Amino acid sequence: MCGIIGYTGGSQVLPKLFCGLESLEYRGYDSAGIAFYDTKAGMLCLKEKGRVSEIRTLAAGYERDMGRKIDAHCGIGHTRWATHGKPSDLNSHPHCTSDVSLVHNGIIENYAALREELSRRGYRFLSETDTEAAANLIDYYYKQTEDPISAIRAAIREIRGSYAFGILFHDRPSMIYAVRKDSPLILASGEDGNYIASDIPAILKYTDQYYRLEEGEIATVSPALITVYRDGGASFTPEYEKITWSVDAAEKEGFPHFMLKEIHEEPRAVRDTLSSVLSSDIEAFFAENEFDTINIVACGTAMHAGLIGKFMTEKLARIPVNVYIASEFRYQDPILGSRDLVILISQSGETADTIAALRLAKERGAHTLAVVNVIGSTVAREADRMILTLAGPEISVASTKAYSSQITVMYVISIKLAELRGRLSPGEANALLEELGSKVPAAIEEVIGQKEKIRLLAGEFLQCPSVFFIGRGLDCLLASEGSLKLKEITYIHSEAYAAGEMKHGTISLITDGTPVIALATDKKLFEKTLSNIKEVKTRGAKVILVCPDADHADPSVCDFRIGLPALNESYAPFTAIAALQLLAYYTAVLRGCDVDRPRNLAKSVTVE
């Protein structure tokens, strides 16, 4: 959730740190800071509640006060998403002692005990954070050992929880040290120096060579060399992987926001992901194993994709499927064995709760399959099998093209399992896959072509306190994702309900002018959904109907209508969600919200 960047080399460090931190803003943050070694002033730390731009202003002010430019070639930077302690200047990272500056992503579970012990040893705490305990603990052991590696090893033996640390020792002005457990951290080698970072976009502008630090490994990063030390003491120079993303893929390319750009990329993401799944060994994996049940584990939007997977797999393949919220999976004591499959869906592959669920599934002997967008991520590496969604980098916090890619995988899995179980003939399966690869992307493009109409419709939401989404069948599942999109970027309260459940309580909340977005993409359920629409309409609701163009409702039933292109009804989620994403996007824009970085949210939730 927090963002980390570090650089040491021949170039000035501040531009590298600011560029890296700005590239990580999508992760969500409330404060930022940097620590660096100035050749004349020594170790300096600038941090503040607010945006990275405010740290730029602090640095410029410092240069004015000094009457010279900062001259620094080694430093670390951080964007903080508050967990322990409110957003404030003091709680911002880096946390510094007389000998150590440290940035941290993760949660230290035993920080209270560490603070108490370190206070007895004479350390004074200035912040409310768990991270300051780690900085002081490493400082304590460094004073004992005078060796950075020994100090870090001694400290992490006492720390319980998750962490990715970037560390500067003040008497080693060109070195960065790094270690991780349960939080991601990468090392990267460039032409003019070396880097550490929490995610690829931070270093994408400077290098395409990176190494994912393994748990418990400690890295020393100098301008010319990166060395990694394993727990037993053995050291090695890492072998680097090549980043496949282009710099342009992580840029807006003329769009006002990443979210709008990423909605426009959904047709390509669906086509590319379909090719990725069909070229994988997943069909052989399913042929080799007959599963009694499938369990899908995910969070947020990925969990909503899992619900589509459950619906389609049970419908086509007739295999029982359970869907779990990842943060609750371990506490439900799931019944798992060697004839069960656990599918873990995660855009980043670093979602902490999903990683914990994966490890529990493996402990209990279940087969595991990762559906991720990052090939070298923790979930991808630890699962038995992996399917890569080729959505490309998704920078906006609100997931759009990743969701479309994830449901693409879910559809292919359901079709392949149905074919293997004899419920679809090879011809029927191929026809469905062909439609997924050709007609679906074209239909999404048609919906995107209605964006001006949808933008005008968004004006209807500006002052409303609540919005309700309703639907039946697949539309009910889709309503949940549409509702999430609206609430997370517009800050409008929104709820999704099965259309038939409205009269069991929720209809009491419908008053004059309450917007109700009704999804009606299934012709067989159209009349029933229309009955529910009439129920809310007679109570004053303002109804927005989302349905195929061929289905003509009585104009008196709805106030507005978003028409969808003709398509196999099973594939309606692809087109309907594009419309709902655009509706949420334009509503957020008109309300003046920060579309790509909504308040309090993080792109990759790397803490439990």
Coordinates of C-alpha atoms in Angstrom, one line a residue:
M1 CA 0.0 0.0 0.0
C2 CA 2.8 2.4 0.9
G3 CA 5.2 3.3 -1.9
I4 CA 9.0 2.9 -1.7
I5 CA 11.7 4.2 -4.0
G6 CA 15.5 4.3 -3.5
Y7 CA 18.4 5.3 -5.7
T8 CA 22.2 5.4 -5.5
G9 CA 24.4 6.3 -8.4
G10 CA 26.0 9.0 -10.5
S11 CA 22.9 11.2 -11.1
Q12 CA 21.2 13.6 -8.7
V13 CA 18.9 11.7 -6.4
L14 CA 16.0 14.1 -5.9
P15 CA 14.6 13.9 -9.5
K16 CA 14.8 10.1 -9.3
L17 CA 13.0 10.0 -6.0
F18 CA 10.3 12.5 -7.0
C19 CA 9.7 10.7 -10.3
G20 CA 9.5 7.4 -8.6
L21 CA 7.1 8.6 -5.9
E22 CA 4.8 10.2 -8.4
S23 CA 4.8 7.0 -10.4
L24 CA 3.6 5.2 -7.2
E25 CA 0.9 7.7 -6.3
Y26 CA -1.7 5.3 -7.7
R27 CA -1.1 3.0 -4.7
G28 CA -2.8 5.5 -2.5
Y29 CA -1.2 7.7 0.2
D30 CA -1.8 10.5 2.6
S31 CA 1.8 11.8 3.2
A32 CA 5.2 11.6 1.7
G33 CA 8.9 12.0 2.5
I34 CA 12.5 11.6 1.4
A35 CA 15.9 11.1 3.1
F36 CA 19.1 11.6 1.3
Y37 CA 22.8 12.3 1.8
D38 CA 23.8 15.8 0.7
T39 CA 27.5 16.1 0.0
K40 CA 27.9 19.2 2.2
A41 CA 25.1 19.0 4.8
G42 CA 25.1 15.3 5.4
M43 CA 21.9 13.3 5.9
L44 CA 18.7 15.2 5.4
C45 CA 15.1 14.3 5.8
L46 CA 12.1 16.1 4.3
K47 CA 8.6 14.8 5.0
E48 CA 5.1 16.1 5.3
K49 CA 1.4 15.2 5.3
G50 CA 0.1 15.7 1.8
R51 CA 1.2 15.1 -1.8
V52 CA 4.6 14.5 -3.3
S53 CA 4.4 17.9 -4.9
E54 CA 4.6 19.4 -1.3
I55 CA 7.9 17.6 -0.8
R56 CA 9.2 19.2 -4.0
T57 CA 8.2 22.5 -2.5
L58 CA 10.0 21.7 0.8
A59 CA 13.1 20.8 -1.1
A60 CA 13.0 24.0 -3.2
G61 CA 12.6 26.0 0.0
Y62 CA 15.5 24.3 1.6
E63 CA 17.7 25.1 -1.4
R64 CA 16.6 28.8 -1.2
D65 CA 17.5 28.9 2.5
M66 CA 20.9 27.3 1.8
G67 CA 21.6 29.5 -1.2
R68 CA 22.6 26.5 -3.3
K69 CA 21.3 23.4 -5.0
I70 CA 21.0 20.1 -3.1
D71 CA 23.9 17.8 -4.2
A72 CA 22.9 14.3 -3.4
H73 CA 23.4 10.9 -5.2
C74 CA 21.8 8.4 -2.7
G75 CA 18.5 8.5 -1.0
I76 CA 15.1 6.8 -0.2
G77 CA 11.6 8.0 -0.6
H78 CA 8.1 7.0 0.6
T79 CA 4.4 7.6 0.2
R80 CA 2.4 6.6 3.3
W81 CA -1.0 5.1 3.6
A82 CA -1.8 5.4 7.3
T83 CA -2.3 2.3 9.4
H84 CA -0.7 3.1 12.8
G85 CA -1.1 6.8 13.6
K86 CA -3.1 9.5 11.8
P87 CA -1.8 11.2 8.7
S88 CA 0.7 13.9 10.0
D89 CA 4.1 15.3 9.5
L90 CA 5.6 13.3 12.4
N91 CA 4.0 10.0 11.4
S92 CA 5.3 10.4 7.8
H93 CA 8.3 8.3 6.6
P94 CA 11.3 8.2 6.6
H95 CA 11.8 7.7 10.3
C96 CA 15.3 8.7 11.3
T97 CA 17.6 8.2 14.3
S98 CA 21.1 9.4 14.8
D99 CA 22.5 6.6 12.6
V100 CA 19.6 5.2 10.5
S101 CA 16.9 6.5 8.2
L102 CA 14.2 3.9 7.3
V103 CA 11.0 3.6 5.1
H104 CA 8.6 0.8 5.5
N105 CA 5.6 -0.9 3.8
G106 CA 3.7 -3.4 6.0
I107 CA 2.5 -3.8 9.6
I108 CA 4.7 -4.6 12.6
E109 CA 2.4 -6.6 14.9
N110 CA 4.5 -6.5 18.0
Y111 CA 5.4 -2.8 17.8
A112 CA 3.9 -2.0 21.2
A113 CA 6.2 -4.5 23.0
L114 CA 9.2 -3.3 20.9
R115 CA 8.4 0.4 21.8
E116 CA 8.2 -0.5 25.5
E117 CA 11.6 -2.4 25.5
L118 CA 13.3 0.3 23.4
S119 CA 12.0 3.0 25.7
R120 CA 13.6 1.2 28.6
R121 CA 16.9 1.3 26.6
G122 CA 16.6 5.0 26.4
Y123 CA 15.0 5.6 23.0
R124 CA 12.5 8.4 22.7
F125 CA 9.6 8.0 20.3
L126 CA 8.3 11.0 18.4
S127 CA 5.5 9.4 16.3
E128 CA 2.5 7.0 16.7
T129 CA 3.8 4.6 14.1
D130 CA 4.8 1.0 14.3
T131 CA 7.7 1.8 11.8
E132 CA 9.6 4.0 14.3
A133 CA 10.1 0.9 16.5
A134 CA 11.9 -0.8 13.6
A135 CA 14.1 2.2 12.9
N136 CA 15.1 2.4 16.6
L137 CA 15.6 -1.4 16.8
I138 CA 17.9 -1.4 13.8
D139 CA 19.7 1.7 15.3
Y140 CA 20.2 -0.2 18.6
Y141 CA 21.8 -3.2 17.0
Y142 CA 23.9 -1.1 14.7
K143 CA 25.4 0.6 17.7
Q144 CA 26.2 -2.8 19.1
T145 CA 27.6 -4.4 15.9
E146 CA 28.7 -1.6 13.6
D147 CA 27.7 -3.9 10.8
P148 CA 24.5 -3.1 8.8
I149 CA 23.8 -6.7 7.8
S150 CA 24.2 -8.0 11.4
A151 CA 22.1 -5.2 12.7
I152 CA 19.3 -5.9 10.2
R153 CA 19.4 -9.6 10.9
A154 CA 19.2 -9.1 14.6
A155 CA 16.3 -6.7 14.3
I156 CA 14.1 -8.8 12.0
R157 CA 14.5 -11.7 14.3
E158 CA 12.5 -9.7 16.9
I159 CA 9.9 -8.2 14.5
R160 CA 6.6 -10.0 14.0
G161 CA 4.5 -8.9 11.0
S162 CA 5.0 -7.8 7.4
Y163 CA 7.6 -5.4 6.2
A164 CA 9.6 -4.1 3.2
F165 CA 12.3 -1.9 4.6
G166 CA 14.5 0.6 2.7
I167 CA 17.4 1.7 5.0
L168 CA 20.2 4.2 5.0
F169 CA 23.0 4.1 7.5
H170 CA 24.3 7.6 7.9
D171 CA 28.0 6.7 7.9
R172 CA 27.6 4.8 4.6
P173 CA 26.5 7.7 2.3
S174 CA 26.4 5.8 -1.0
M175 CA 24.7 2.6 0.2
I176 CA 21.0 1.5 0.5
Y177 CA 20.0 -1.7 2.4
A178 CA 16.7 -3.6 1.8
V179 CA 14.9 -6.5 3.3
R180 CA 11.3 -7.9 3.0
K181 CA 8.8 -10.3 4.5
D182 CA 5.2 -10.5 3.2
S183 CA 5.5 -7.2 1.5
P184 CA 6.8 -6.7 -2.1
L185 CA 10.2 -5.1 -2.9
I186 CA 12.2 -5.1 -6.1
L187 CA 15.8 -4.3 -6.9
A188 CA 16.7 -2.8 -10.3
S189 CA 19.9 -2.1 -12.2
G190 CA 20.3 0.9 -14.4
E191 CA 23.0 2.5 -16.5
D192 CA 23.6 5.3 -14.1
G193 CA 23.0 3.5 -10.8
N194 CA 20.8 1.1 -8.9
Y195 CA 17.4 1.2 -7.4
I196 CA 15.0 -0.3 -4.8
A197 CA 11.2 0.0 -5.2
S198 CA 7.9 -1.4 -4.1
D199 CA 6.6 -1.7 -7.6
I200 CA 7.8 -1.6 -11.2
P201 CA 6.3 1.8 -12.3
A202 CA 8.7 3.6 -9.9
I203 CA 11.7 2.5 -11.9
L204 CA 10.2 2.0 -15.4
K205 CA 11.5 5.3 -16.7
Y206 CA 15.1 4.4 -15.9
T207 CA 15.6 0.6 -16.4
D208 CA 13.9 -2.6 -17.6
Q209 CA 16.0 -4.9 -15.5
Y210 CA 14.7 -6.0 -12.1
Y211 CA 14.9 -8.7 -9.4
R212 CA 12.2 -9.5 -6.9
L213 CA 13.7 -9.8 -3.5
E214 CA 12.8 -13.0 -1.8
E215 CA 11.5 -13.2 1.8
G216 CA 14.3 -12.9 4.3
E217 CA 16.9 -11.9 1.8
I218 CA 18.9 -8.7 2.6
A219 CA 20.2 -6.6 -0.2
T220 CA 23.1 -4.1 -0.3
V221 CA 22.7 -1.6 -3.1
S222 CA 25.7 0.5 -4.2
P223 CA 26.1 2.7 -7.3
A224 CA 27.9 -0.1 -9.1
L225 CA 26.7 -3.3 -7.6
I226 CA 23.7 -5.0 -6.0
T227 CA 24.5 -8.0 -3.6
V228 CA 21.9 -10.2 -2.0
Y229 CA 22.5 -12.1 1.2
R230 CA 20.5 -15.2 2.2
D231 CA 19.8 -16.2 5.7
G232 CA 22.7 -18.6 5.9
G233 CA 25.2 -16.0 4.9
A234 CA 25.7 -16.9 1.3
S235 CA 25.7 -13.9 -1.1
F236 CA 25.1 -13.6 -4.8
T237 CA 24.6 -11.0 -7.6
P238 CA 21.0 -11.3 -8.7
E239 CA 19.9 -12.4 -12.2
Y240 CA 17.6 -9.8 -13.5
E241 CA 14.2 -10.2 -15.2
K242 CA 13.2 -8.0 -18.1
I243 CA 10.2 -5.7 -17.6
T244 CA 7.7 -6.3 -20.5
W245 CA 5.7 -3.1 -19.9
S246 CA 6.6 -0.1 -22.0
V247 CA 7.0 3.4 -20.5
D248 CA 4.0 4.5 -22.6
A249 CA 1.8 1.8 -21.1
A250 CA 2.2 3.6 -17.7
E251 CA 1.5 7.1 -19.1
K252 CA -1.8 8.8 -19.8
E253 CA -1.1 9.2 -23.5
G254 CA -3.4 12.3 -23.9
F255 CA -6.2 11.0 -21.7
P256 CA -7.3 13.3 -18.8
H257 CA -7.1 10.4 -16.4
F258 CA -5.7 6.9 -16.3
M259 CA -9.1 5.5 -15.5
L260 CA -10.5 6.7 -18.8
K261 CA -7.5 5.4 -20.7
E262 CA -7.8 2.0 -19.1
I263 CA -11.5 1.8 -20.0
H264 CA -10.5 2.4 -23.6
E265 CA -7.9 -0.4 -23.3
E266 CA -10.5 -3.0 -22.3
P267 CA -11.1 -4.5 -25.8
R268 CA -7.4 -5.1 -26.2
A269 CA -7.1 -6.5 -22.7
V270 CA -9.8 -9.0 -23.4
R271 CA -8.2 -10.1 -26.6
D272 CA -4.7 -10.4 -25.2
T273 CA -5.9 -12.2 -22.1
L274 CA -7.8 -14.7 -24.1
S275 CA -4.7 -15.5 -26.1
S276 CA -2.7 -15.8 -22.8
V277 CA -5.1 -18.3 -21.3
L278 CA -5.4 -20.4 -24.5
S279 CA -1.6 -20.6 -24.8
S280 CA -1.2 -21.7 -21.2
D281 CA -1.2 -25.3 -19.9
I282 CA -4.5 -24.8 -18.1
E283 CA -6.4 -27.3 -20.3
A284 CA -3.8 -30.0 -19.5
F285 CA -4.0 -29.1 -15.8
F286 CA -7.8 -29.6 -15.8
A287 CA -7.5 -32.8 -17.8
E288 CA -5.0 -34.2 -15.3
N289 CA -7.1 -33.4 -12.3
E290 CA -10.8 -34.0 -11.6
F291 CA -12.0 -31.5 -8.9
D292 CA -14.9 -32.1 -6.5
T293 CA -15.2 -28.4 -5.8
I294 CA -13.6 -25.1 -6.9
N295 CA -13.0 -22.3 -4.4
I296 CA -12.4 -18.8 -5.6
V297 CA -10.6 -16.4 -3.2
A298 CA -10.2 -12.7 -3.9
C299 CA -10.8 -9.2 -2.6
G300 CA -12.9 -6.3 -3.9
T301 CA -13.3 -6.1 -7.7
A302 CA -11.3 -9.4 -8.1
M303 CA -13.9 -11.1 -5.9
H304 CA -16.7 -9.7 -8.1
A305 CA -14.9 -11.3 -11.0
G306 CA -14.9 -14.5 -9.0
L307 CA -18.6 -14.4 -8.6
I308 CA -19.0 -14.3 -12.4
G309 CA -16.7 -17.3 -12.5
K310 CA -18.9 -19.2 -10.1
F311 CA -22.0 -18.4 -12.0
M312 CA -20.6 -19.5 -15.4
T313 CA -18.7 -22.5 -14.1
E314 CA -21.8 -23.9 -12.3
K315 CA -24.0 -23.1 -15.3
L316 CA -21.7 -24.6 -18.0
A317 CA -19.6 -27.3 -16.2
R318 CA -22.0 -28.1 -13.3
I319 CA -19.1 -28.1 -10.8
P320 CA -19.9 -26.6 -7.3
V321 CA -18.0 -23.4 -6.8
N322 CA -17.5 -21.4 -3.6
V323 CA -16.4 -17.7 -3.5
Y324 CA -14.6 -16.4 -0.5
I325 CA -13.6 -12.9 0.5
A326 CA -9.8 -13.4 1.0
S327 CA -9.7 -11.6 4.4
E328 CA -12.3 -14.1 5.7
F329 CA -11.1 -17.3 4.1
R330 CA -8.8 -18.4 6.9
Y331 CA -11.4 -17.7 9.6
Q332 CA -14.1 -19.9 8.0
D333 CA -12.0 -23.0 8.4
P334 CA -12.6 -24.0 4.8
I335 CA -12.9 -27.7 4.0
L336 CA -10.1 -28.4 1.5
G337 CA -8.3 -31.5 0.3
S338 CA -6.4 -33.0 -2.7
R339 CA -9.5 -33.0 -4.9
D340 CA -10.3 -29.3 -4.4
L341 CA -9.0 -26.4 -6.5
V342 CA -8.5 -22.9 -5.0
I343 CA -8.3 -20.1 -7.6
L344 CA -6.8 -16.9 -6.3
I345 CA -7.5 -13.7 -8.2
S346 CA -5.3 -10.7 -7.7
Q347 CA -4.4 -7.9 -10.1
S348 CA -1.1 -7.2 -8.3
G349 CA -0.4 -10.7 -7.0
E350 CA 0.7 -9.1 -3.8
T351 CA -2.6 -8.7 -1.9
A352 CA -1.8 -9.7 1.6
D353 CA -5.0 -11.5 2.5
T354 CA -4.9 -13.4 -0.8
I355 CA -1.3 -14.6 -0.1
A356 CA -2.4 -15.8 3.3
A357 CA -5.3 -17.7 1.8
L358 CA -3.0 -19.3 -0.8
R359 CA -0.6 -20.5 1.9
L360 CA -3.5 -22.0 3.9
A361 CA -4.8 -23.8 0.8
K362 CA -1.4 -25.3 0.1
E363 CA -1.1 -26.4 3.7
R364 CA -4.3 -28.3 3.4
G365 CA -3.3 -30.1 0.2
A366 CA -5.6 -28.3 -2.3
H367 CA -4.4 -27.5 -5.8
T368 CA -3.9 -23.8 -6.3
L369 CA -4.3 -21.6 -9.5
A370 CA -3.3 -18.0 -9.6
V371 CA -5.0 -15.4 -11.9
V372 CA -2.7 -12.4 -11.7
N373 CA -1.6 -9.4 -13.8
V374 CA 2.1 -9.5 -12.6
I375 CA 4.1 -12.5 -13.7
G376 CA 6.7 -12.5 -10.9
S377 CA 4.4 -11.6 -8.0
T378 CA 4.2 -13.6 -4.8
V379 CA 0.8 -15.2 -5.7
A380 CA 2.1 -16.1 -9.1
R381 CA 5.3 -17.7 -7.8
E382 CA 3.7 -19.7 -4.9
A383 CA 0.7 -21.1 -6.7
D384 CA 0.8 -24.5 -8.4
R385 CA -0.3 -23.0 -11.7
M386 CA -0.6 -19.4 -13.0
I387 CA -2.7 -17.7 -15.6
L388 CA -1.5 -14.3 -16.6
T389 CA -4.0 -11.6 -17.4
L390 CA -2.5 -9.3 -20.1
A391 CA -4.2 -6.1 -19.0
G392 CA -0.9 -4.2 -18.9
P393 CA -0.2 -1.8 -16.0
E394 CA -3.3 -0.5 -14.4
I395 CA -2.5 2.8 -12.7
S396 CA -5.9 4.1 -11.6
V397 CA -6.9 2.8 -8.2
A398 CA -10.4 1.9 -9.5
S399 CA -10.0 -1.4 -11.4
T400 CA -11.4 -1.4 -14.9
K401 CA -9.5 -3.4 -17.5
A402 CA -8.1 -5.8 -14.9
Y403 CA -11.7 -6.7 -14.1
S404 CA -12.5 -7.4 -17.8
S405 CA -9.3 -9.5 -18.0
Q406 CA -10.2 -11.4 -14.9
I407 CA -13.7 -12.3 -16.1
T408 CA -12.2 -13.3 -19.5
V409 CA -10.2 -15.9 -17.6
M410 CA -13.3 -17.0 -15.6
Y411 CA -15.2 -17.5 -18.9
V412 CA -12.4 -19.6 -20.5
I413 CA -12.1 -21.7 -17.4
S414 CA -15.9 -22.4 -17.3
I415 CA -15.9 -23.2 -21.1
K416 CA -12.9 -25.6 -20.9
L417 CA -14.2 -27.4 -17.8
A418 CA -17.6 -27.8 -19.5
E419 CA -15.9 -29.2 -22.6
L420 CA -13.8 -31.7 -20.6
R421 CA -16.8 -32.9 -18.7
G422 CA -18.8 -33.4 -21.9
R423 CA -21.3 -30.7 -21.2
L424 CA -20.2 -28.7 -24.3
S425 CA -19.1 -30.2 -27.6
P426 CA -15.7 -29.1 -29.0
G427 CA -17.6 -27.1 -31.6
E428 CA -19.8 -25.4 -29.0
A429 CA -16.8 -24.5 -26.9
N430 CA -14.8 -23.1 -29.9
A431 CA -17.8 -21.0 -30.9
L432 CA -18.0 -19.5 -27.5
L433 CA -14.3 -18.8 -27.4
E434 CA -14.4 -17.3 -30.9
E435 CA -17.2 -15.0 -29.9
L436 CA -15.2 -14.0 -26.8
G437 CA -12.2 -13.0 -28.9
S438 CA -14.0 -11.1 -31.6
K439 CA -17.6 -10.0 -30.9
V440 CA -17.0 -9.1 -27.2
P441 CA -14.1 -6.6 -27.8
A442 CA -16.1 -5.0 -30.7
A443 CA -19.2 -4.7 -28.4
I444 CA -17.1 -3.1 -25.7
E445 CA -15.9 -0.5 -28.2
E446 CA -19.5 0.2 -29.2
V447 CA -20.3 1.0 -25.6
I448 CA -17.3 3.2 -25.2
G449 CA -18.5 5.1 -28.3
Q450 CA -21.5 6.2 -26.2
K451 CA -19.3 8.0 -23.6
E452 CA -20.7 11.4 -24.5
K453 CA -24.2 10.3 -23.8
I454 CA -23.1 8.6 -20.6
R455 CA -21.3 11.8 -19.6
L456 CA -24.5 13.8 -19.9
L457 CA -26.4 11.2 -17.9
A458 CA -23.8 11.5 -15.1
G459 CA -25.1 14.9 -14.3
E460 CA -28.1 13.3 -12.8
F461 CA -26.1 12.0 -9.8
L462 CA -24.2 15.1 -8.7
Q463 CA -26.4 15.9 -5.6
C464 CA -27.9 12.6 -4.8
P465 CA -27.1 11.1 -1.3
S466 CA -27.5 7.5 -2.4
V467 CA -27.7 5.3 -5.5
F468 CA -29.1 1.8 -5.8
F469 CA -28.2 -0.9 -8.3
I470 CA -30.5 -3.8 -9.0
G471 CA -30.5 -6.9 -11.3
R472 CA -31.2 -10.6 -11.5
G473 CA -28.9 -13.5 -12.4
L474 CA -25.6 -12.3 -13.8
D475 CA -26.9 -8.7 -13.6
C476 CA -27.2 -9.0 -9.8
L477 CA -23.5 -9.9 -9.7
L478 CA -22.6 -7.1 -12.1
A479 CA -24.6 -4.6 -10.0
S480 CA -22.2 -5.2 -7.1
E481 CA -19.2 -4.2 -9.2
G482 CA -21.0 -1.2 -10.7
S483 CA -22.0 0.0 -7.2
L484 CA -18.4 -0.4 -6.0
K485 CA -17.1 1.6 -8.9
L486 CA -19.5 4.4 -8.2
K487 CA -18.9 4.7 -4.4
E488 CA -15.1 4.3 -4.5
I489 CA -14.4 7.2 -6.9
T490 CA -17.5 9.5 -6.4
Y491 CA -17.9 9.2 -2.6
I492 CA -21.7 8.7 -3.2
H493 CA -23.2 6.1 -1.0
S494 CA -24.2 3.2 -3.2
E495 CA -25.7 -0.3 -2.7
A496 CA -26.4 -3.3 -4.9
Y497 CA -29.3 -5.7 -4.4
A498 CA -30.9 -8.6 -6.1
A499 CA -33.9 -7.0 -7.8
G500 CA -36.3 -9.4 -6.1
E501 CA -35.0 -8.5 -2.7
M502 CA -35.8 -4.8 -2.9
K503 CA -39.3 -5.3 -1.5
H504 CA -37.9 -7.3 1.5
G505 CA -36.7 -4.1 3.2
T506 CA -34.5 -1.9 0.9
I507 CA -37.5 -0.4 -0.9
S508 CA -38.1 1.6 2.3
L509 CA -35.1 3.7 1.3
I510 CA -36.6 4.7 -2.1
T511 CA -37.9 8.3 -2.1
D512 CA -38.6 10.9 -4.7
G513 CA -35.6 11.3 -7.0
T514 CA -33.6 8.4 -5.6
P515 CA -31.5 7.0 -8.6
V516 CA -31.9 3.3 -9.3
I517 CA -29.7 1.8 -11.9
A518 CA -31.5 -1.3 -13.2
L519 CA -29.5 -3.9 -15.2
A520 CA -31.7 -6.1 -17.5
T521 CA -29.5 -7.9 -20.0
D522 CA -31.1 -11.3 -19.8
K523 CA -34.2 -11.6 -22.0
K524 CA -35.6 -14.4 -20.0
L525 CA -35.6 -12.3 -16.8
F526 CA -36.5 -9.0 -18.5
E527 CA -40.2 -9.0 -17.5
K528 CA -39.5 -9.8 -13.9
T529 CA -36.9 -7.1 -13.7
L530 CA -39.4 -4.6 -15.3
S531 CA -41.8 -5.5 -12.5
N532 CA -39.2 -4.6 -9.9
I533 CA -38.4 -1.4 -11.8
K534 CA -42.1 -0.4 -11.7
E535 CA -42.1 -1.0 -7.9
V536 CA -39.4 1.5 -7.3
K537 CA -40.7 3.9 -10.0
T538 CA -44.1 4.2 -8.3
R539 CA -42.2 5.3 -5.2
G540 CA -40.5 8.1 -6.9
A541 CA -37.2 6.6 -8.1
K542 CA -35.3 8.0 -11.0
V543 CA -34.6 4.9 -13.1
I544 CA -31.6 4.4 -15.4
L545 CA -32.2 1.2 -17.4
V546 CA -29.1 -0.7 -18.8
C547 CA -30.3 -3.2 -21.4
P548 CA -29.7 -4.4 -24.9
D549 CA -30.8 -2.1 -27.7
A550 CA -33.2 -4.8 -29.0
D551 CA -35.2 -4.8 -25.7
H552 CA -37.5 -1.9 -25.7
A553 CA -39.1 -1.0 -22.4
D554 CA -42.1 1.1 -22.0
P555 CA -40.7 4.7 -21.9
S556 CA -42.8 5.4 -18.8
V557 CA -40.9 2.7 -16.9
C558 CA -37.4 4.4 -17.0
D559 CA -36.2 8.0 -17.0
F560 CA -33.0 7.2 -18.9
R561 CA -31.6 4.2 -20.9
I562 CA -28.2 3.0 -21.8
G563 CA -28.4 0.7 -24.7
L564 CA -26.1 -2.3 -25.1
P565 CA -25.1 -3.9 -28.4
A566 CA -26.5 -7.3 -29.4
L567 CA -24.4 -10.1 -27.8
N568 CA -24.6 -13.5 -26.4
E569 CA -26.4 -12.9 -23.0
S570 CA -23.7 -14.7 -21.1
Y571 CA -21.2 -12.1 -22.2
A572 CA -23.3 -9.1 -21.1
P573 CA -21.1 -8.3 -18.2
F574 CA -18.3 -7.1 -20.5
T575 CA -20.5 -4.4 -22.1
A576 CA -22.6 -3.5 -19.1
I577 CA -19.6 -3.0 -16.9
A578 CA -18.0 -0.7 -19.4
A579 CA -21.1 1.5 -19.3
L580 CA -21.2 1.5 -15.5
Q581 CA -17.4 2.3 -15.3
L582 CA -18.0 5.3 -17.7
L583 CA -21.0 6.4 -15.6
A584 CA -18.9 6.3 -12.4
Y585 CA -16.0 8.0 -14.1
Y586 CA -17.9 11.0 -15.5
T587 CA -19.9 11.4 -12.2
A588 CA -16.6 11.6 -10.3
V589 CA -15.2 14.1 -12.8
L590 CA -18.3 16.3 -12.6
R591 CA -18.1 16.2 -8.8
G592 CA -14.5 17.3 -8.9
C593 CA -13.1 14.1 -7.3
D594 CA -9.6 12.8 -7.7
V595 CA -10.5 10.0 -10.1
D596 CA -7.3 8.1 -10.2
R597 CA -6.4 8.5 -6.5
P598 CA -9.7 8.4 -4.5
R599 CA -9.3 9.3 -0.8
N600 CA -8.3 6.6 1.7
L601 CA -7.9 3.9 -1.0
A602 CA -4.8 2.0 -2.2
K603 CA -4.3 0.1 -5.4
S604 CA -2.4 -2.8 -3.9
V605 CA -3.5 -3.8 -0.4
T606 CA -0.3 -5.3 1.0
V607 CA -1.3 -5.4 4.6
E608 CA -4.0 -7.6 6.3

